[in-house]
Amino acid sequence: MLKIYNTLAREKQIFTPIIAGKVSMYVCGMTVYDYCHLGHARVMVVFDMVSRWLRASGYDVNYVRNITDIDDKIIKRANENGETIGQLTQRFIDAMDEDSEKLGVIRPNLEPRATEYVDGMIQMIAALIEKGFAYVAANGDVFYSVNNFEGYGKLSGKSLEDLRAGERVEVDTHKKDPMDFVLWKSVKPNEPSWASPWGNGRPGWHIECSAMSSHLLGEHFDIHGGGQDLQFPHHENEIAQSEAAHSHDGKPCQMVNYWMHNGFVRVDDEKMSKSLGNFFTIRTVLEKYDAEVVRFFILRAHYRSPLNYSDKHLDDAKLALTRLYTALRGHVVTDIAIDWQHPQAARFKEAMDDDFNTPEAMAVLFDLANEVNKTKAVEAASLLKSLAGVLGLLQRDANDFLQGSPIVASLNTTLEPLTGGLGSDSYTELMIKKRTQAKQEKNFAESDRIRKELADAGIILEDSPQGTTWRRA
RNA sequence: GGCGCGAUAGCAAAGCGGUUAUGCCGCGGCCUGCAAAGCCGUUUAGACCAGUUCGACUCUGGUUCGCGCCUCCA
């Protein structure tokens, strides 16, 4: 029985879908004006893991992750670059797709773009005005009136009173209440705009998710996810918009049953964020680390815990993943359905059902690796690979990982790994043959010299009764 | 200031009111020509102070420290 920590309730709750056997899930995706950083990687990987586990549990999952392709920063960046907004956003959507594919993220069922749903947003804003939850200000902007929505603050646990006390931003004089937020911004020079009953303009940020989620998943759906920083104000405002717009006879309509928020990626114990400038893009990290190592690193922590990024931690993750692949090496495993009655599989399931406890699930993987190493049983190896597959890990051939192309940036430039020189696959194979011969002749000095030479080039040799194998450090 | 989260061994990171987490590192042994890998064993825990309990890392209260949200942010 799956339990999910529901931000709305501030506790783990048994997951019951609205429609038996089906799950509708919406996750706030990226604003595409720059490359994705590791914080974005975490959202993508975490909710990919969630959708995989829901599917492995037998649910028919409809997973929607939106793309924000119209926003202040996008407009600004496009202007700076002298390119159109469409060019800019498409470029970074393509980059995002590349990054997420490398990280083993299965594409969501739908990836709606905000600009494709402006009509829906306008309709929703009109409904909000009609029902008395929004008003047109003197400057032509349309604002949401937080005072008229009784449940405002229920997700973030904030009261309007507290929020006003903590007000740090210059108050927009067009607002009736400082906490009111914009639904529609009237057009400004050199900005894209759409026609609306309130004049030309463009949507505010929050309204897009309300419009897209209700259009694609309905007024009431199962799971809504995103980074912890979206809890307030973004998700709070989504609830206010959706539940008010979909209210019937003055009664709000519940928007989402389970709200999920993943923890931040940190650098030196500080949140990784664009504003702090302490972020690492996914592609920068992938220059140095295998994408599966990054995925492993992310899933190694519980999704709600903070995750500290550093080279040391990635190195550690790499060694740990190497242990798992080493256990799988040499086994020809066939894809078989997981027997969830198996003690280790049951333990894995229990961990995942407990609010997606991937660290505990991974401990099962390591215990299985130990069993594989001890017994050489192909059944154990198959189970290891299958269970890891549920997390999107360990699906490559073991040698592809262990002998994987050296990461160029970390290579000594005098080596020629790709052209047959020291450090290359072919040179390694050649030297292994020479060394095997030397060993047969009991010429251990030569054999050790070769091993040392390769070791210095990052190639580790491992002798066994079946011959010598190699891997990259 | 308001609201919230956290503090576990050298590092990372979980569960659990009493029984080995797990990975990396360290140490000892087995294996090996020697290594590596693997296997076996093993040293380092639960910020601090009280309380509840036969028994607390685990529950309760307090203290200290760290972090996050309250402004765009995954």
Coordinates of C-alpha atoms (C1' of nucleotides) in Angstrom, one line a residue:
Chain A
M1 CA 0.0 0.0 0.0
L2 CA 1.6 3.2 -1.2
K3 CA 1.9 6.1 1.2
I4 CA 2.8 9.6 0.0
Y5 CA 3.8 12.6 2.1
N6 CA 1.2 15.1 1.2
T7 CA 2.3 18.7 1.7
L8 CA -1.3 19.7 2.1
A9 CA -1.8 17.5 5.1
R10 CA 1.8 17.6 6.3
E11 CA 1.9 13.9 6.8
K12 CA 2.2 10.6 4.9
Q13 CA -1.1 9.4 3.7
I14 CA -2.3 6.3 2.0
F15 CA -2.6 6.9 -1.7
T16 CA -6.0 6.4 -3.1
P17 CA -6.5 7.5 -6.7
I18 CA -9.7 9.3 -7.8
I19 CA -10.3 6.6 -10.4
A20 CA -9.2 3.1 -9.5
G21 CA -6.2 2.0 -11.4
K22 CA -5.4 5.4 -12.8
V23 CA -3.2 8.2 -11.7
S24 CA -3.2 11.8 -13.0
M25 CA -0.1 13.7 -12.2
Y26 CA 1.0 17.2 -13.0
V27 CA 4.5 18.5 -12.3
C28 CA 5.7 22.1 -12.8
G29 CA 8.5 22.0 -15.3
M30 CA 11.0 24.4 -16.5
T31 CA 11.0 28.0 -17.6
V32 CA 13.1 27.7 -20.8
Y33 CA 15.4 30.7 -21.0
D34 CA 18.7 28.9 -20.0
Y35 CA 20.2 25.5 -19.6
C36 CA 18.9 23.2 -16.9
H37 CA 20.9 23.0 -13.7
L38 CA 21.1 20.2 -11.2
G39 CA 18.1 21.5 -9.3
H40 CA 16.0 20.9 -12.5
A41 CA 17.7 17.5 -12.9
R42 CA 16.4 16.6 -9.5
V43 CA 12.8 17.5 -10.3
M44 CA 13.0 15.6 -13.6
V45 CA 14.6 12.5 -12.1
V46 CA 12.5 12.4 -8.9
F47 CA 9.2 12.6 -10.7
D48 CA 10.4 10.2 -13.3
M49 CA 11.1 7.8 -10.5
V50 CA 7.6 8.5 -9.0
S51 CA 5.9 7.8 -12.3
R52 CA 8.0 4.7 -12.8
W53 CA 7.0 3.3 -9.4
L54 CA 3.3 4.1 -10.0
R55 CA 3.5 2.2 -13.2
A56 CA 5.4 -0.6 -11.7
S57 CA 2.6 -0.7 -9.1
G58 CA 0.1 -1.3 -11.9
Y59 CA -1.3 2.2 -12.3
D60 CA -2.1 3.7 -15.6
V61 CA -0.3 7.0 -15.2
N62 CA -1.0 10.2 -17.1
Y63 CA 2.0 12.4 -16.4
V64 CA 1.9 16.0 -17.5
R65 CA 5.0 18.3 -17.1
N66 CA 4.5 21.8 -18.5
I67 CA 6.9 24.1 -20.2
T68 CA 6.8 27.8 -19.4
D69 CA 7.7 29.5 -22.6
I70 CA 6.5 33.0 -21.9
D71 CA 7.7 35.0 -18.9
D72 CA 9.6 38.2 -18.0
K73 CA 13.0 36.5 -18.0
I74 CA 12.4 34.9 -21.4
I75 CA 11.4 38.2 -22.9
K76 CA 14.4 39.9 -21.4
R77 CA 16.8 37.2 -22.5
A78 CA 15.5 37.1 -26.0
N79 CA 15.9 40.8 -26.3
E80 CA 19.5 40.6 -25.0
N81 CA 20.3 37.9 -27.4
G82 CA 18.6 39.6 -30.3
E83 CA 16.6 36.5 -31.1
T84 CA 12.8 35.8 -31.1
I85 CA 11.2 34.3 -28.1
G86 CA 10.3 31.3 -30.1
Q87 CA 13.9 30.8 -31.2
L88 CA 15.2 31.1 -27.6
T89 CA 12.6 28.8 -26.0
Q90 CA 12.9 26.1 -28.7
R91 CA 16.7 26.1 -28.3
F92 CA 16.4 25.5 -24.6
I93 CA 13.6 23.0 -24.9
D94 CA 15.9 21.0 -27.2
A95 CA 18.7 21.3 -24.7
M96 CA 16.4 20.2 -21.9
D97 CA 15.3 17.2 -23.9
E98 CA 18.9 16.2 -24.5
D99 CA 19.7 16.5 -20.8
S100 CA 16.7 14.6 -19.5
E101 CA 17.2 11.8 -22.0
K102 CA 20.8 11.4 -20.8
L103 CA 19.6 11.2 -17.3
G104 CA 17.3 8.3 -18.2
V105 CA 14.2 10.3 -17.7
I106 CA 11.2 8.9 -19.6
R107 CA 9.3 11.6 -21.3
P108 CA 6.0 12.7 -19.6
N109 CA 2.9 11.8 -21.5
L110 CA 2.3 15.4 -22.2
E111 CA 4.5 18.5 -22.2
P112 CA 2.2 21.4 -22.8
R113 CA 3.6 24.8 -23.5
A114 CA 2.1 27.9 -21.9
T115 CA 1.8 29.8 -25.1
E116 CA -0.5 27.0 -26.5
Y117 CA -3.0 27.5 -23.7
V118 CA -3.5 31.3 -23.6
D119 CA -7.2 30.9 -24.6
G120 CA -7.8 28.6 -21.7
M121 CA -6.1 31.0 -19.4
I122 CA -8.3 33.9 -20.6
Q123 CA -11.4 31.8 -20.1
M124 CA -10.3 30.9 -16.6
I125 CA -9.6 34.6 -15.8
A126 CA -13.0 35.5 -17.1
A127 CA -14.6 32.9 -14.9
L128 CA -12.7 34.3 -11.9
I129 CA -13.8 37.8 -12.6
E130 CA -17.4 36.6 -13.0
K131 CA -17.4 34.7 -9.7
G132 CA -15.9 37.7 -7.9
F133 CA -12.4 36.3 -7.3
A134 CA -10.6 38.7 -9.6
Y135 CA -10.8 42.3 -10.7
V136 CA -9.5 44.6 -13.4
A137 CA -7.2 47.3 -12.1
A138 CA -7.0 50.8 -13.4
N139 CA -3.8 50.1 -15.4
G140 CA -5.5 47.2 -17.2
D141 CA -3.9 44.4 -15.2
V142 CA -6.2 41.7 -13.9
F143 CA -5.5 40.6 -10.3
Y144 CA -6.6 37.7 -8.2
S145 CA -8.3 38.8 -5.0
V146 CA -6.9 36.6 -2.2
N147 CA -9.3 37.9 0.4
N148 CA -12.2 36.3 -1.5
F149 CA -10.7 32.8 -1.4
E150 CA -11.3 31.3 2.0
G151 CA -8.6 28.6 1.8
Y152 CA -5.8 30.9 0.8
G153 CA -2.6 29.7 2.6
K154 CA -3.7 26.1 3.2
L155 CA -0.9 24.6 1.3
S156 CA 2.0 26.7 2.5
G157 CA 0.6 27.0 6.0
K158 CA 0.7 30.8 5.9
S159 CA -2.0 33.2 6.9
L160 CA -2.7 36.4 5.0
E161 CA -1.9 38.3 8.1
D162 CA 1.5 36.8 8.5
L163 CA 2.2 37.2 4.8
R164 CA 1.4 40.9 4.9
A165 CA 3.6 41.3 8.0
G166 CA 6.5 39.8 6.1
E167 CA 5.9 41.9 3.0
R168 CA 9.2 42.8 1.5
V169 CA 8.3 44.0 -1.9
E170 CA 7.2 47.4 -2.9
V171 CA 3.5 47.3 -3.0
D172 CA 1.8 47.6 -6.4
T173 CA -0.6 50.4 -5.9
H174 CA -3.0 49.0 -8.3
K175 CA -3.6 46.0 -6.0
K176 CA -6.5 46.0 -3.5
D177 CA -4.5 43.9 -1.2
P178 CA -0.7 43.6 -1.2
M179 CA -1.0 39.8 -1.5
D180 CA -3.2 39.9 -4.6
F181 CA -1.3 38.5 -7.6
V182 CA -1.5 39.2 -11.3
L183 CA -3.5 37.0 -13.6
W184 CA -3.1 39.1 -16.7
K185 CA -0.5 41.8 -17.5
S186 CA -1.5 44.6 -19.9
V187 CA 0.8 44.9 -22.9
K188 CA 4.0 46.9 -22.7
P189 CA 6.2 48.1 -25.6
N190 CA 8.4 45.4 -27.2
E191 CA 6.6 42.6 -25.6
P192 CA 4.5 39.8 -27.1
S193 CA 0.8 40.0 -26.4
W194 CA -2.5 38.3 -26.9
A195 CA -5.9 39.8 -27.3
S196 CA -8.2 39.5 -24.4
P197 CA -11.5 41.0 -23.0
W198 CA -9.2 43.3 -20.9
G199 CA -7.1 44.5 -23.8
N200 CA -3.9 43.1 -25.2
G201 CA -1.6 41.6 -22.8
R202 CA 0.0 38.4 -21.5
P203 CA -0.8 35.9 -18.7
G204 CA 0.8 36.0 -15.3
W205 CA 2.8 33.0 -14.3
H206 CA 0.5 31.0 -12.0
I207 CA -2.5 30.9 -14.3
E208 CA -0.8 28.8 -16.9
C209 CA -0.6 25.7 -14.6
S210 CA -4.2 26.1 -13.5
A211 CA -5.4 26.3 -17.0
M212 CA -3.2 23.5 -18.4
S213 CA -3.8 21.1 -15.5
S214 CA -7.5 21.4 -15.6
H215 CA -7.6 21.2 -19.4
L216 CA -5.4 18.1 -19.6
L217 CA -6.2 16.3 -16.3
G218 CA -9.5 17.7 -15.2
E219 CA -10.6 20.0 -12.4
H220 CA -9.7 17.4 -9.8
F221 CA -6.7 15.2 -10.2
D222 CA -4.4 13.0 -8.1
I223 CA -0.9 14.4 -7.7
H224 CA 0.7 17.7 -8.3
G225 CA 4.5 18.0 -7.8
G226 CA 7.3 20.4 -8.1
G227 CA 10.3 21.9 -6.3
Q228 CA 9.9 23.0 -2.7
D229 CA 10.3 26.6 -3.7
L230 CA 7.1 26.4 -5.7
Q231 CA 5.0 25.6 -2.7
F232 CA 4.6 29.3 -2.1
P233 CA 3.4 31.3 -3.9
H234 CA 3.1 29.4 -7.1
H235 CA 1.2 26.3 -5.9
E236 CA -0.8 28.2 -3.3
N237 CA -1.9 30.5 -6.1
E238 CA -2.7 27.6 -8.4
I239 CA -5.1 26.3 -5.8
A240 CA -6.7 29.6 -5.3
Q241 CA -7.2 30.1 -9.0
S242 CA -8.4 26.6 -9.8
E243 CA -10.6 26.0 -6.9
A244 CA -12.2 29.4 -7.2
A245 CA -12.7 29.2 -11.0
H246 CA -14.1 25.7 -10.7
S247 CA -16.4 26.5 -7.8
H248 CA -20.0 25.5 -8.0
D249 CA -22.7 27.4 -6.2
G250 CA -20.0 29.1 -4.2
K251 CA -18.4 25.9 -3.1
P252 CA -14.8 25.4 -4.2
C253 CA -13.9 22.3 -6.1
Q254 CA -10.9 20.4 -4.7
M255 CA -8.1 20.7 -7.2
V256 CA -5.4 18.2 -6.1
N257 CA -5.5 15.3 -3.6
Y258 CA -1.7 14.9 -3.1
W259 CA 0.8 17.7 -3.3
M260 CA 4.5 16.5 -3.5
H261 CA 7.5 18.7 -3.2
N262 CA 11.1 17.7 -3.7
G263 CA 14.0 19.1 -1.7
F264 CA 16.7 21.4 -3.0
V265 CA 20.0 20.7 -4.4
R266 CA 22.6 22.6 -2.4
V267 CA 26.1 23.7 -2.8
D268 CA 28.1 24.2 0.4
D269 CA 24.8 23.9 2.3
E270 CA 23.2 26.7 0.4
K271 CA 20.3 26.3 -2.1
M272 CA 21.5 26.0 -5.6
S273 CA 19.7 28.7 -7.5
K274 CA 20.0 31.0 -10.4
S275 CA 19.7 34.1 -8.3
L276 CA 22.6 33.0 -6.0
G277 CA 24.6 32.1 -9.1
N278 CA 25.9 28.9 -7.4
F279 CA 24.4 26.5 -9.9
F280 CA 25.9 23.8 -12.1
T281 CA 24.2 23.1 -15.3
I282 CA 23.5 19.5 -16.1
R283 CA 25.7 19.6 -19.2
T284 CA 28.6 20.9 -17.2
V285 CA 28.4 18.1 -14.8
L286 CA 28.0 15.5 -17.6
E287 CA 31.3 16.6 -19.0
K288 CA 32.9 15.1 -16.0
Y289 CA 30.5 12.4 -14.7
D290 CA 28.5 9.7 -16.4
A291 CA 24.8 10.6 -16.5
E292 CA 23.8 7.4 -14.7
V293 CA 26.1 8.4 -11.9
V294 CA 24.3 11.7 -11.6
R295 CA 20.9 9.9 -11.6
F296 CA 22.2 7.4 -9.0
F297 CA 23.4 10.3 -6.9
I298 CA 20.0 12.0 -7.0
L299 CA 18.1 8.9 -6.1
R300 CA 20.5 8.0 -3.4
A301 CA 18.9 10.6 -1.2
H302 CA 15.3 10.7 -0.2
Y303 CA 13.4 13.1 -2.6
R304 CA 12.4 15.4 0.3
S305 CA 15.8 15.7 1.8
P306 CA 18.3 18.3 0.9
L307 CA 21.0 17.0 -1.5
N308 CA 24.5 18.5 -1.3
Y309 CA 26.3 18.6 -4.5
S310 CA 30.1 18.3 -4.7
D311 CA 32.7 16.4 -6.8
K312 CA 33.4 14.3 -3.8
H313 CA 29.9 13.1 -3.5
L314 CA 29.7 12.3 -7.2
D315 CA 33.0 10.4 -6.9
D316 CA 31.4 8.4 -4.1
A317 CA 28.3 7.8 -6.1
K318 CA 30.4 6.5 -9.0
L319 CA 32.2 4.0 -6.8
A320 CA 29.0 2.8 -5.3
L321 CA 27.4 2.3 -8.8
T322 CA 30.6 0.6 -9.9
R323 CA 30.0 -2.0 -7.2
L324 CA 26.6 -2.8 -8.5
Y325 CA 27.7 -3.0 -12.1
T326 CA 30.7 -5.2 -11.0
A327 CA 28.3 -7.6 -9.5
L328 CA 26.3 -7.8 -12.7
R329 CA 29.4 -8.3 -14.9
G330 CA 29.6 -11.6 -16.6
H331 CA 26.0 -12.5 -15.9
V332 CA 23.6 -13.0 -18.8
V333 CA 20.4 -11.8 -17.3
T334 CA 17.1 -12.2 -19.0
D335 CA 14.3 -9.8 -18.5
I336 CA 11.7 -11.5 -16.4
A337 CA 8.8 -10.2 -14.5
I338 CA 9.7 -9.3 -10.9
D339 CA 8.5 -11.8 -8.3
W340 CA 7.3 -9.4 -5.6
Q341 CA 7.0 -12.3 -3.2
H342 CA 10.8 -12.7 -3.2
P343 CA 12.0 -11.4 0.2
Q344 CA 14.3 -8.8 -1.3
A345 CA 11.8 -7.6 -3.9
A346 CA 9.2 -7.4 -1.1
R347 CA 11.7 -5.3 0.9
F348 CA 12.2 -3.1 -2.1
K349 CA 8.5 -2.6 -2.6
E350 CA 8.0 -1.8 1.0
A351 CA 10.6 0.9 0.8
M352 CA 9.2 2.4 -2.3
D353 CA 5.7 2.3 -1.0
D354 CA 6.9 4.2 2.0
D355 CA 6.8 7.6 0.3
F356 CA 9.3 6.6 -2.4
N357 CA 12.2 5.7 0.0
T358 CA 14.8 5.2 -2.7
P359 CA 17.8 5.1 -0.3
E360 CA 16.3 2.1 1.4
A361 CA 15.4 0.6 -1.9
M362 CA 19.0 1.0 -2.9
A363 CA 20.2 -0.8 0.2
V364 CA 18.3 -3.8 -1.1
L365 CA 20.2 -3.5 -4.4
F366 CA 23.5 -3.6 -2.5
D367 CA 22.4 -6.6 -0.5
L368 CA 21.4 -8.3 -3.7
A369 CA 24.8 -7.5 -5.2
N370 CA 26.4 -9.1 -2.2
E371 CA 24.3 -12.2 -2.8
V372 CA 25.2 -12.3 -6.5
N373 CA 28.9 -12.0 -5.7
K374 CA 28.6 -14.8 -3.1
T375 CA 26.4 -17.3 -4.9
K376 CA 26.9 -16.3 -8.6
A377 CA 23.2 -17.1 -9.0
V378 CA 21.8 -15.7 -12.2
E379 CA 18.4 -15.4 -10.5
A380 CA 19.8 -12.9 -8.0
A381 CA 21.5 -11.0 -10.8
S382 CA 18.3 -10.9 -12.7
L383 CA 16.4 -9.6 -9.7
L384 CA 19.1 -7.0 -9.1
K385 CA 18.8 -5.7 -12.6
S386 CA 15.1 -5.8 -12.7
L387 CA 14.6 -3.9 -9.4
A388 CA 17.3 -1.4 -10.4
G389 CA 15.4 -1.0 -13.7
V390 CA 12.4 0.2 -11.8
L391 CA 14.6 3.1 -10.7
G392 CA 15.9 3.6 -14.2
L393 CA 19.4 2.2 -13.2
L394 CA 21.7 -0.6 -14.2
Q395 CA 20.2 -1.2 -17.6
R396 CA 23.4 -1.0 -19.6
D397 CA 25.7 -3.8 -20.3
A398 CA 28.1 -3.9 -17.3
N399 CA 31.2 -3.5 -19.4
D400 CA 29.7 -0.5 -21.2
F401 CA 29.6 1.2 -17.8
L402 CA 32.8 -0.2 -16.4
Q403 CA 34.9 0.4 -19.5
G404 CA 32.9 3.4 -20.5
S405 CA 34.6 6.1 -22.6
P406 CA 36.9 8.1 -20.4
I407 CA 35.5 11.5 -19.5
V408 CA 37.5 13.8 -21.8
A409 CA 38.0 16.6 -19.4
S410 CA 39.7 14.5 -16.8
L411 CA 42.1 12.9 -19.2
N412 CA 45.8 13.7 -19.4
T413 CA 46.1 15.4 -22.8
T414 CA 49.2 13.3 -23.7
L415 CA 47.0 10.2 -23.8
E416 CA 45.2 9.3 -27.0
P417 CA 42.3 7.2 -25.8
L418 CA 40.3 7.4 -29.0
T419 CA 43.1 6.9 -31.5
G420 CA 44.6 3.7 -30.3
G421 CA 47.2 5.1 -27.9
L422 CA 47.7 4.5 -24.3
G423 CA 44.4 4.6 -22.5
S424 CA 42.4 3.4 -25.5
D425 CA 40.4 0.2 -25.7
S426 CA 42.5 -1.3 -28.4
Y427 CA 45.8 -0.5 -26.8
T428 CA 44.5 -2.0 -23.5
E429 CA 43.4 -5.2 -25.2
L430 CA 46.8 -5.5 -26.9
M431 CA 48.8 -5.0 -23.7
I432 CA 46.6 -7.5 -21.9
K433 CA 47.7 -10.1 -24.4
K434 CA 51.3 -9.2 -24.0
R435 CA 50.9 -9.3 -20.3
T436 CA 49.2 -12.7 -20.3
Q437 CA 52.1 -14.0 -22.3
A438 CA 54.6 -12.5 -19.8
K439 CA 52.7 -14.1 -17.0
Q440 CA 52.8 -17.5 -18.6
E441 CA 56.5 -17.1 -18.9
K442 CA 56.6 -16.1 -15.2
N443 CA 58.0 -12.8 -16.3
F444 CA 56.3 -10.9 -13.5
A445 CA 58.4 -7.9 -13.7
E446 CA 57.2 -7.2 -17.2
S447 CA 53.6 -8.2 -16.3
D448 CA 53.6 -5.8 -13.4
R449 CA 55.2 -3.1 -15.5
I450 CA 52.4 -3.3 -18.0
R451 CA 49.8 -3.3 -15.3
K452 CA 51.4 -0.2 -13.8
E453 CA 51.5 1.6 -17.2
L454 CA 47.8 1.0 -17.8
A455 CA 47.0 1.9 -14.2
D456 CA 48.6 5.2 -14.6
A457 CA 46.4 5.7 -17.6
G458 CA 43.3 5.0 -15.6
I459 CA 42.9 1.4 -16.7
I460 CA 42.5 -1.2 -13.9
L461 CA 43.3 -4.8 -14.7
E462 CA 41.7 -7.7 -12.9
D463 CA 43.0 -11.3 -13.2
S464 CA 40.7 -14.2 -12.8
P465 CA 40.9 -17.9 -13.7
Q466 CA 38.9 -17.0 -16.8
G467 CA 41.5 -14.5 -17.9
T468 CA 42.1 -10.8 -17.4
T469 CA 39.4 -8.2 -17.5
W470 CA 39.7 -4.4 -17.4
R471 CA 37.8 -1.4 -16.4
R472 CA 38.3 2.3 -16.2
A473 CA 38.9 3.9 -12.8
Chain B
rG1 C1' 9.9 39.4 12.5
rG2 C1' 6.2 35.2 10.8
rC3 C1' 5.9 30.1 9.2
rG4 C1' 8.4 25.4 8.4
rC5 C1' 12.3 21.7 8.1
rG6 C1' 16.6 19.4 9.9
rA7 C1' 20.9 17.8 13.4
rU8 C1' 22.9 9.9 12.7
rA9 C1' 29.7 7.3 12.7
rG10 C1' 35.9 10.0 8.7
rC11 C1' 32.3 11.2 4.3
rA12 C1' 27.3 10.2 2.3
rA13 C1' 22.6 8.4 3.8
rA14 C1' 18.0 5.2 5.7
rG15 C1' 14.9 2.3 8.9
rC16 C1' 13.7 1.3 13.8
rG17 C1' 11.2 2.0 21.3
rG18 C1' 15.0 -3.6 22.6
rU19 C1' 17.6 -7.5 17.3
rU20 C1' 23.8 -6.1 11.1
rA21 C1' 20.9 -0.5 7.5
rU22 C1' 23.5 0.5 3.0
rG23 C1' 27.7 2.7 0.0
rC24 C1' 32.7 5.0 0.1
rC25 C1' 37.1 5.4 3.2
rG26 C1' 40.2 2.8 7.4
rC27 C1' 42.0 -1.8 9.7
rG28 C1' 42.6 -7.5 9.9
rG29 C1' 42.0 -12.1 7.3
rC30 C1' 40.8 -15.3 2.9
rC31 C1' 41.8 -15.5 -2.2
rU32 C1' 46.0 -13.9 -5.8
rG33 C1' 52.9 -14.9 -8.3
rC34 C1' 51.8 -9.8 -6.5
rA35 C1' 47.6 -6.9 -7.2
rA36 C1' 42.5 -5.6 -8.4
rA37 C1' 37.7 -7.4 -7.8
rG38 C1' 35.1 -10.5 -4.5
rC39 C1' 34.3 -12.9 0.3
rC40 C1' 34.6 -12.9 5.8
rG41 C1' 35.5 -10.0 10.1
rU42 C1' 36.2 -5.2 12.2
rU43 C1' 37.0 0.3 14.3
rU44 C1' 34.3 5.2 14.1
rA45 C1' 27.2 7.0 15.5
rG46 C1' 22.8 9.4 16.8
rA47 C1' 24.1 18.1 18.7
rC48 C1' 23.0 19.3 24.0
rC49 C1' 19.7 19.0 28.6
rA50 C1' 15.6 17.1 30.9
rG51 C1' 11.2 13.8 30.9
rU52 C1' 8.1 9.2 29.6
rU53 C1' 9.6 3.9 29.7
rC54 C1' 11.9 -2.3 32.3
rG55 C1' 14.6 -0.2 28.0
rA56 C1' 15.3 5.7 23.4
rC57 C1' 19.2 7.3 18.1
rU58 C1' 13.9 6.3 17.7
rC59 C1' 8.4 9.3 21.8
rU60 C1' 7.6 14.3 24.7
rG61 C1' 9.5 19.2 26.2
rG62 C1' 13.4 22.7 26.2
rU63 C1' 18.4 24.6 24.5
rU64 C1' 22.0 25.4 20.7
rC65 C1' 23.2 25.3 15.7
rG66 C1' 22.1 24.9 10.4
rC67 C1' 18.7 25.4 6.3
rG68 C1' 14.3 26.9 3.6
rC69 C1' 9.9 29.9 2.4
rC70 C1' 7.7 34.7 3.2
rU71 C1' 10.5 38.4 -4.0
rC72 C1' 11.9 35.4 -9.7
rC73 C1' 13.3 30.3 -8.5
rA74 C1' 13.0 23.1 -9.4

